Amino acid sequence: MNKKDFFSQHDPKIVPVLQKAVIGIAGAGGLGSNIAVSLVRAGIGKLIVADFDKIEPSNLNRQQFFSDQIGMPKVIALLENLNKISPFTKYQVHEIKLHKDNIPYIYKDVDIMVEAFDKAEMKTMLIETWLTNFPDMPIIAASGLSGWGKNEILHSRKIDNLYICGDEETELQTGISPMAPRVGIVANMQANLVLELLLREI
Amino acid sequence: MKTITVNEISLKWEENMNINVILKRMNYTFRMLVVKVDGKLIKKHEYESTVVSPGSDVKVIHLISGG
């Protein structure tokens, strides 16, 4: 497969911009694996992804992994899957637990940061670390995506360089867990915003 | 009447109005928050000591588990 054929449906003006971009993704679960797949298909030049977790059967309800990958580190399985989609994105993956001291080091070269954690504490930690260390670089986070339906309350909102996607109200609770359609929608809202920010000058 | 703006909603300003007072007035009971006042990040341990002036633009982002 050559690059010209892969990008034949893209406006030729956008390809060099996308191919030059470096995007950070924090987490490779429901949000992160879906965001990565969309950004690779879009033709982003380089992705930096970190996650410490291994694939469990319960992840397959919403995450872009396969049953023969159970037990594998998520970042390794994701790398395998992304490589099958496109050789036109460079990948840097870290099997590591992110915290406030390693985030500025791992993601120092990204153009846009994407928050893709599961736990609210981690989301808050990443946003605070990002706004403290890189106040001028955009960060796109997700909040409120559990359950099903309620398309009409999903939205995105901009607060300076911080963008939030989701419904900002549906709590994770017994009986209301994240499911493929809604997680996929919000992940793709985040990926869509990445493209919007990269291509706004075009 | 002097006011501040919280998530685009107008709220009456008070003397010594700190972040905890604002969260209470807005009936925000969320646990995990990111708070910005006029573009500046305010961390949790600064909520009590951060007093806003009239006209301040406060943003409160509620982070919910799930991903």
mmCIF file of C-alpha atoms in Angstrom:
data_model
loop_
_atom_site.group_PDB
_atom_site.id
_atom_site.type_symbol
_atom_site.label_atom_id
_atom_site.label_comp_id
_atom_site.label_asym_id
_atom_site.label_seq_id
_atom_site.Cartn_x
_atom_site.Cartn_y
_atom_site.Cartn_z
ATOM 1 C CA MET A 1 0.000 0.000 0.000
ATOM 2 C CA ASN A 2 1.448 3.354 -0.918
ATOM 3 C CA LYS A 3 0.799 6.635 0.862
ATOM 4 C CA LYS A 4 -0.839 8.305 -2.133
ATOM 5 C CA ASP A 5 -3.503 5.579 -2.283
ATOM 6 C CA PHE A 6 -4.132 5.651 1.476
ATOM 7 C CA PHE A 7 -4.769 9.395 1.391
ATOM 8 C CA SER A 8 -6.565 9.517 -1.971
ATOM 9 C CA GLN A 9 -9.877 10.522 -0.336
ATOM 10 C CA HIS A 10 -8.297 13.373 1.667
ATOM 11 C CA ASP A 11 -8.095 16.954 0.494
ATOM 12 C CA PRO A 12 -4.403 17.146 -0.552
ATOM 13 C CA LYS A 13 -3.972 20.365 1.486
ATOM 14 C CA ILE A 14 -4.626 18.654 4.817
ATOM 15 C CA VAL A 15 -2.322 15.643 4.456
ATOM 16 C CA PRO A 16 0.994 17.415 5.220
ATOM 17 C CA VAL A 17 -0.583 19.163 8.241
ATOM 18 C CA LEU A 18 -1.891 15.880 9.667
ATOM 19 C CA GLN A 19 1.338 14.026 8.910
ATOM 20 C CA LYS A 20 3.368 16.681 10.757
ATOM 21 C CA ALA A 21 1.194 16.498 13.902
ATOM 22 C CA VAL A 22 2.196 14.775 17.151
ATOM 23 C CA ILE A 23 -0.734 13.857 19.415
ATOM 24 C CA GLY A 24 -0.519 12.560 22.992
ATOM 25 C CA ILE A 25 -3.107 10.134 24.367
ATOM 26 C CA ALA A 26 -3.166 9.392 28.113
ATOM 27 C CA GLY A 27 -4.796 5.987 28.553
ATOM 28 C CA ALA A 28 -5.446 3.158 26.075
ATOM 29 C CA GLY A 29 -8.851 1.912 27.244
ATOM 30 C CA GLY A 30 -12.343 2.717 25.993
ATOM 31 C CA LEU A 31 -11.548 6.291 25.048
ATOM 32 C CA GLY A 32 -7.858 5.959 24.168
ATOM 33 C CA SER A 33 -8.107 2.913 21.891
ATOM 34 C CA ASN A 34 -11.004 4.469 19.934
ATOM 35 C CA ILE A 35 -9.292 7.877 19.693
ATOM 36 C CA ALA A 36 -6.093 6.221 18.432
ATOM 37 C CA VAL A 37 -7.904 4.219 15.728
ATOM 38 C CA SER A 38 -9.660 7.331 14.392
ATOM 39 C CA LEU A 39 -6.527 9.483 14.449
ATOM 40 C CA VAL A 40 -4.497 6.820 12.637
ATOM 41 C CA ARG A 41 -7.174 6.546 9.951
ATOM 42 C CA ALA A 42 -7.174 10.343 9.681
ATOM 43 C CA GLY A 43 -3.424 10.250 9.031
ATOM 44 C CA ILE A 44 -1.852 11.819 12.132
ATOM 45 C CA GLY A 45 1.956 11.669 11.828
ATOM 46 C CA LYS A 46 2.808 10.476 15.323
ATOM 47 C CA LEU A 47 0.937 9.208 18.375
ATOM 48 C CA ILE A 48 2.366 8.961 21.881
ATOM 49 C CA VAL A 49 0.232 6.615 24.028
ATOM 50 C CA ALA A 50 0.742 5.507 27.638
ATOM 51 C CA ASP A 51 -1.169 2.968 29.752
ATOM 52 C CA PHE A 52 -0.051 0.431 32.393
ATOM 53 C CA ASP A 53 -3.032 -1.919 32.156
ATOM 54 C CA LYS A 54 -3.483 -5.356 30.613
ATOM 55 C CA ILE A 55 -6.496 -6.437 28.531
ATOM 56 C CA GLU A 56 -9.296 -8.208 30.440
ATOM 57 C CA PRO A 57 -12.384 -9.908 28.980
ATOM 58 C CA SER A 58 -14.600 -7.095 30.360
ATOM 59 C CA ASN A 59 -12.695 -4.550 28.233
ATOM 60 C CA LEU A 60 -13.924 -6.072 24.978
ATOM 61 C CA ASN A 61 -17.398 -4.532 25.415
ATOM 62 C CA ARG A 62 -16.067 -1.136 24.311
ATOM 63 C CA GLN A 63 -12.315 -1.152 23.679
ATOM 64 C CA GLN A 64 -10.637 -1.713 20.299
ATOM 65 C CA PHE A 65 -9.013 -5.048 21.164
ATOM 66 C CA PHE A 66 -9.685 -8.661 20.204
ATOM 67 C CA SER A 67 -10.334 -11.792 22.272
ATOM 68 C CA ASP A 68 -6.960 -13.319 21.351
ATOM 69 C CA GLN A 69 -5.264 -10.281 22.923
ATOM 70 C CA ILE A 70 -6.596 -10.884 26.468
ATOM 71 C CA GLY A 71 -3.718 -10.666 28.940
ATOM 72 C CA MET A 72 -1.562 -8.480 26.695
ATOM 73 C CA PRO A 73 -0.511 -4.996 27.786
ATOM 74 C CA LYS A 74 -3.010 -2.577 26.198
ATOM 75 C CA VAL A 75 -0.347 -0.406 24.571
ATOM 76 C CA ILE A 76 1.307 -3.423 22.915
ATOM 77 C CA ALA A 77 -1.999 -4.791 21.588
ATOM 78 C CA LEU A 78 -2.988 -1.304 20.409
ATOM 79 C CA LEU A 79 0.323 -0.924 18.578
ATOM 80 C CA GLU A 80 -0.299 -4.274 16.868
ATOM 81 C CA ASN A 81 -3.807 -3.198 15.790
ATOM 82 C CA LEU A 82 -2.825 0.301 14.653
ATOM 83 C CA ASN A 83 0.031 -1.093 12.578
ATOM 84 C CA LYS A 84 -2.487 -3.278 10.755
ATOM 85 C CA ILE A 85 -4.558 -0.187 9.876
ATOM 86 C CA SER A 86 -1.809 2.119 8.671
ATOM 87 C CA PRO A 87 1.975 2.283 8.360
ATOM 88 C CA PHE A 88 1.707 6.064 7.873
ATOM 89 C CA THR A 89 1.591 6.954 11.572
ATOM 90 C CA LYS A 90 4.641 6.629 13.825
ATOM 91 C CA TYR A 91 3.906 5.186 17.250
ATOM 92 C CA GLN A 92 5.585 5.710 20.603
ATOM 93 C CA VAL A 93 4.003 3.639 23.352
ATOM 94 C CA HIS A 94 4.795 3.564 27.067
ATOM 95 C CA GLU A 95 3.695 0.727 29.345
ATOM 96 C CA ILE A 96 3.727 2.897 32.430
ATOM 97 C CA LYS A 97 1.434 4.415 35.039
ATOM 98 C CA LEU A 98 1.190 8.138 34.386
ATOM 99 C CA HIS A 99 1.636 10.611 37.246
ATOM 100 C CA LYS A 100 2.338 14.312 37.616
ATOM 101 C CA ASP A 101 6.111 13.863 37.414
ATOM 102 C CA ASN A 102 6.364 11.697 34.261
ATOM 103 C CA ILE A 103 3.589 13.366 32.212
ATOM 104 C CA PRO A 104 5.603 16.520 31.345
ATOM 105 C CA TYR A 105 8.513 14.324 30.254
ATOM 106 C CA ILE A 106 6.590 11.752 28.173
ATOM 107 C CA TYR A 107 4.352 14.282 26.425
ATOM 108 C CA LYS A 108 6.698 17.266 26.096
ATOM 109 C CA ASP A 109 6.720 17.215 22.266
ATOM 110 C CA VAL A 110 2.996 16.890 21.541
ATOM 111 C CA ASP A 111 0.940 19.499 19.663
ATOM 112 C CA ILE A 112 -2.277 18.463 21.411
ATOM 113 C CA MET A 113 -2.879 16.312 24.507
ATOM 114 C CA VAL A 114 -5.906 14.015 24.775
ATOM 115 C CA GLU A 115 -7.148 12.777 28.164
ATOM 116 C CA ALA A 116 -8.465 9.211 27.932
ATOM 117 C CA PHE A 117 -8.483 7.920 31.502
ATOM 118 C CA ASP A 118 -11.226 5.979 33.226
ATOM 119 C CA LYS A 119 -11.029 7.362 36.782
ATOM 120 C CA ALA A 120 -12.077 10.922 37.655
ATOM 121 C CA GLU A 121 -9.059 11.329 39.984
ATOM 122 C CA MET A 122 -6.690 10.590 37.090
ATOM 123 C CA LYS A 123 -8.570 12.939 34.751
ATOM 124 C CA THR A 124 -8.259 15.763 37.288
ATOM 125 C CA MET A 125 -4.579 14.985 37.929
ATOM 126 C CA LEU A 126 -3.760 15.065 34.211
ATOM 127 C CA ILE A 127 -5.666 18.295 33.514
ATOM 128 C CA GLU A 128 -4.053 20.074 36.485
ATOM 129 C CA THR A 129 -0.594 18.794 35.518
ATOM 130 C CA TRP A 130 -1.120 19.870 31.919
ATOM 131 C CA LEU A 131 -2.471 23.352 32.694
ATOM 132 C CA THR A 132 0.414 23.892 35.143
ATOM 133 C CA ASN A 133 3.198 22.716 32.809
ATOM 134 C CA PHE A 134 1.900 23.545 29.323
ATOM 135 C CA PRO A 135 -0.759 26.277 29.707
ATOM 136 C CA ASP A 136 -0.477 27.242 26.029
ATOM 137 C CA MET A 137 -0.937 23.734 24.612
ATOM 138 C CA PRO A 138 -4.481 22.405 24.069
ATOM 139 C CA ILE A 139 -5.804 19.496 26.138
ATOM 140 C CA ILE A 140 -9.006 17.653 25.198
ATOM 141 C CA ALA A 141 -10.695 15.761 28.059
ATOM 142 C CA ALA A 142 -13.834 13.636 28.415
ATOM 143 C CA SER A 143 -16.382 13.681 31.232
ATOM 144 C CA GLY A 144 -19.751 11.919 31.384
ATOM 145 C CA LEU A 145 -20.119 9.123 28.846
ATOM 146 C CA SER A 146 -21.530 6.134 30.724
ATOM 147 C CA GLY A 147 -24.773 4.391 29.860
ATOM 148 C CA TRP A 148 -26.668 4.539 26.603
ATOM 149 C CA GLY A 149 -28.883 6.903 24.611
ATOM 150 C CA LYS A 150 -29.130 10.618 25.462
ATOM 151 C CA ASN A 151 -27.352 11.684 22.278
ATOM 152 C CA GLU A 152 -28.827 15.151 22.651
ATOM 153 C CA ILE A 153 -26.953 16.043 25.848
ATOM 154 C CA LEU A 154 -23.478 15.166 24.530
ATOM 155 C CA HIS A 155 -21.528 18.313 23.744
ATOM 156 C CA SER A 156 -18.089 19.875 23.756
ATOM 157 C CA ARG A 157 -17.091 23.020 25.628
ATOM 158 C CA LYS A 158 -13.968 25.196 25.512
ATOM 159 C CA ILE A 159 -12.388 26.803 28.581
ATOM 160 C CA ASP A 160 -9.241 28.588 27.332
ATOM 161 C CA ASN A 161 -7.009 25.748 26.081
ATOM 162 C CA LEU A 162 -9.027 23.055 27.874
ATOM 163 C CA TYR A 163 -11.775 21.300 25.923
ATOM 164 C CA ILE A 164 -14.335 18.965 27.544
ATOM 165 C CA CYS A 165 -16.373 16.396 25.596
ATOM 166 C CA GLY A 166 -19.255 14.377 27.071
ATOM 167 C CA ASP A 167 -22.496 15.078 28.910
ATOM 168 C CA GLU A 168 -20.747 16.310 32.120
ATOM 169 C CA GLU A 169 -23.515 14.733 34.211
ATOM 170 C CA THR A 170 -23.912 10.929 33.923
ATOM 171 C CA GLU A 171 -22.124 9.341 36.876
ATOM 172 C CA LEU A 172 -20.600 5.900 36.751
ATOM 173 C CA GLN A 173 -22.742 3.743 39.050
ATOM 174 C CA THR A 174 -24.163 0.254 39.402
ATOM 175 C CA GLY A 175 -26.109 -0.499 36.249
ATOM 176 C CA ILE A 176 -24.669 2.488 34.384
ATOM 177 C CA SER A 177 -21.301 1.455 32.984
ATOM 178 C CA PRO A 178 -19.482 2.687 29.905
ATOM 179 C CA MET A 179 -20.711 0.982 26.709
ATOM 180 C CA ALA A 180 -19.304 0.890 23.188
ATOM 181 C CA PRO A 181 -21.628 3.332 21.392
ATOM 182 C CA ARG A 182 -21.472 6.230 23.831
ATOM 183 C CA VAL A 183 -17.758 5.784 24.683
ATOM 184 C CA GLY A 184 -17.090 5.588 20.937
ATOM 185 C CA ILE A 185 -19.080 8.766 20.266
ATOM 186 C CA VAL A 186 -17.242 10.762 22.935
ATOM 187 C CA ALA A 187 -13.838 9.348 21.893
ATOM 188 C CA ASN A 188 -14.607 10.412 18.342
ATOM 189 C CA MET A 189 -15.756 13.852 19.516
ATOM 190 C CA GLN A 190 -12.288 14.184 21.062
ATOM 191 C CA ALA A 191 -10.571 12.929 17.871
ATOM 192 C CA ASN A 192 -12.765 15.246 15.784
ATOM 193 C CA LEU A 193 -11.674 18.204 17.925
ATOM 194 C CA VAL A 194 -8.026 17.232 17.380
ATOM 195 C CA LEU A 195 -8.586 17.536 13.625
ATOM 196 C CA GLU A 196 -10.471 20.808 14.022
ATOM 197 C CA LEU A 197 -7.628 22.374 16.016
ATOM 198 C CA LEU A 198 -4.948 21.100 13.635
ATOM 199 C CA LEU A 199 -6.792 22.176 10.501
ATOM 200 C CA ARG A 200 -8.253 25.518 11.615
ATOM 201 C CA GLU A 201 -5.589 27.463 9.718
ATOM 202 C CA ILE A 202 -6.275 25.656 6.420
ATOM 203 C CA MET B 1 -25.486 44.687 42.188
ATOM 204 C CA LYS B 2 -21.948 43.344 41.878
ATOM 205 C CA THR B 3 -21.768 39.924 40.258
ATOM 206 C CA ILE B 4 -19.394 37.194 39.135
ATOM 207 C CA THR B 5 -19.919 34.659 36.357
ATOM 208 C CA VAL B 6 -19.807 30.928 37.109
ATOM 209 C CA ASN B 7 -20.009 28.652 34.041
ATOM 210 C CA GLU B 8 -21.722 31.498 32.132
ATOM 211 C CA ILE B 9 -24.297 31.955 34.949
ATOM 212 C CA SER B 10 -24.422 35.277 36.791
ATOM 213 C CA LEU B 11 -24.046 35.029 40.600
ATOM 214 C CA LYS B 12 -24.252 37.802 43.243
ATOM 215 C CA TRP B 13 -20.797 38.757 44.499
ATOM 216 C CA GLU B 14 -20.149 38.721 48.274
ATOM 217 C CA GLU B 15 -17.351 39.984 50.546
ATOM 218 C CA ASN B 16 -14.680 37.290 51.126
ATOM 219 C CA MET B 17 -16.212 35.103 48.433
ATOM 220 C CA ASN B 18 -13.817 32.164 48.119
ATOM 221 C CA ILE B 19 -14.110 29.078 45.895
ATOM 222 C CA ASN B 20 -15.812 26.982 48.591
ATOM 223 C CA VAL B 21 -18.484 29.688 48.995
ATOM 224 C CA ILE B 22 -19.030 29.775 45.223
ATOM 225 C CA LEU B 23 -19.414 25.973 45.018
ATOM 226 C CA LYS B 24 -21.944 26.132 47.867
ATOM 227 C CA ARG B 25 -23.954 28.977 46.274
ATOM 228 C CA MET B 26 -24.053 27.030 42.980
ATOM 229 C CA ASN B 27 -25.118 23.826 44.827
ATOM 230 C CA TYR B 28 -22.187 22.005 43.233
ATOM 231 C CA THR B 29 -21.547 18.862 45.248
ATOM 232 C CA PHE B 30 -19.195 17.225 42.737
ATOM 233 C CA ARG B 31 -16.123 15.512 44.131
ATOM 234 C CA MET B 32 -13.543 15.842 41.349
ATOM 235 C CA LEU B 33 -13.292 19.337 39.961
ATOM 236 C CA VAL B 34 -11.040 21.560 37.934
ATOM 237 C CA VAL B 35 -11.557 25.234 38.816
ATOM 238 C CA LYS B 36 -10.307 28.241 36.857
ATOM 239 C CA VAL B 37 -10.691 31.898 37.827
ATOM 240 C CA ASP B 38 -10.049 34.398 35.023
ATOM 241 C CA GLY B 39 -8.057 31.708 33.210
ATOM 242 C CA LYS B 40 -5.911 30.765 36.224
ATOM 243 C CA LEU B 41 -6.011 27.202 37.571
ATOM 244 C CA ILE B 42 -7.021 27.009 41.262
ATOM 245 C CA LYS B 43 -6.061 23.755 42.981
ATOM 246 C CA LYS B 44 -8.150 22.172 45.735
ATOM 247 C CA HIS B 45 -5.881 23.286 48.579
ATOM 248 C CA GLU B 46 -6.294 26.886 47.349
ATOM 249 C CA TYR B 47 -10.133 26.917 47.350
ATOM 250 C CA GLU B 48 -10.428 28.437 50.840
ATOM 251 C CA SER B 49 -7.734 31.062 50.332
ATOM 252 C CA THR B 50 -8.765 32.149 46.821
ATOM 253 C CA VAL B 51 -11.119 35.141 47.135
ATOM 254 C CA VAL B 52 -12.686 36.436 43.930
ATOM 255 C CA SER B 53 -13.338 40.056 43.008
ATOM 256 C CA PRO B 54 -16.502 41.434 41.345
ATOM 257 C CA GLY B 55 -16.645 40.617 37.641
ATOM 258 C CA SER B 56 -14.534 37.458 37.972
ATOM 259 C CA ASP B 57 -15.107 34.725 35.414
ATOM 260 C CA VAL B 58 -15.164 31.354 37.202
ATOM 261 C CA LYS B 59 -15.211 28.043 35.379
ATOM 262 C CA VAL B 60 -15.942 24.785 37.223
ATOM 263 C CA ILE B 61 -15.413 21.538 35.345
ATOM 264 C CA HIS B 62 -16.801 18.363 36.874
ATOM 265 C CA LEU B 63 -14.763 15.247 36.038
ATOM 266 C CA ILE B 64 -16.736 11.995 36.046
ATOM 267 C CA SER B 65 -15.270 8.468 36.006
ATOM 268 C CA GLY B 66 -15.784 6.348 32.887
ATOM 269 C CA GLY B 67 -13.714 5.897 29.798
#
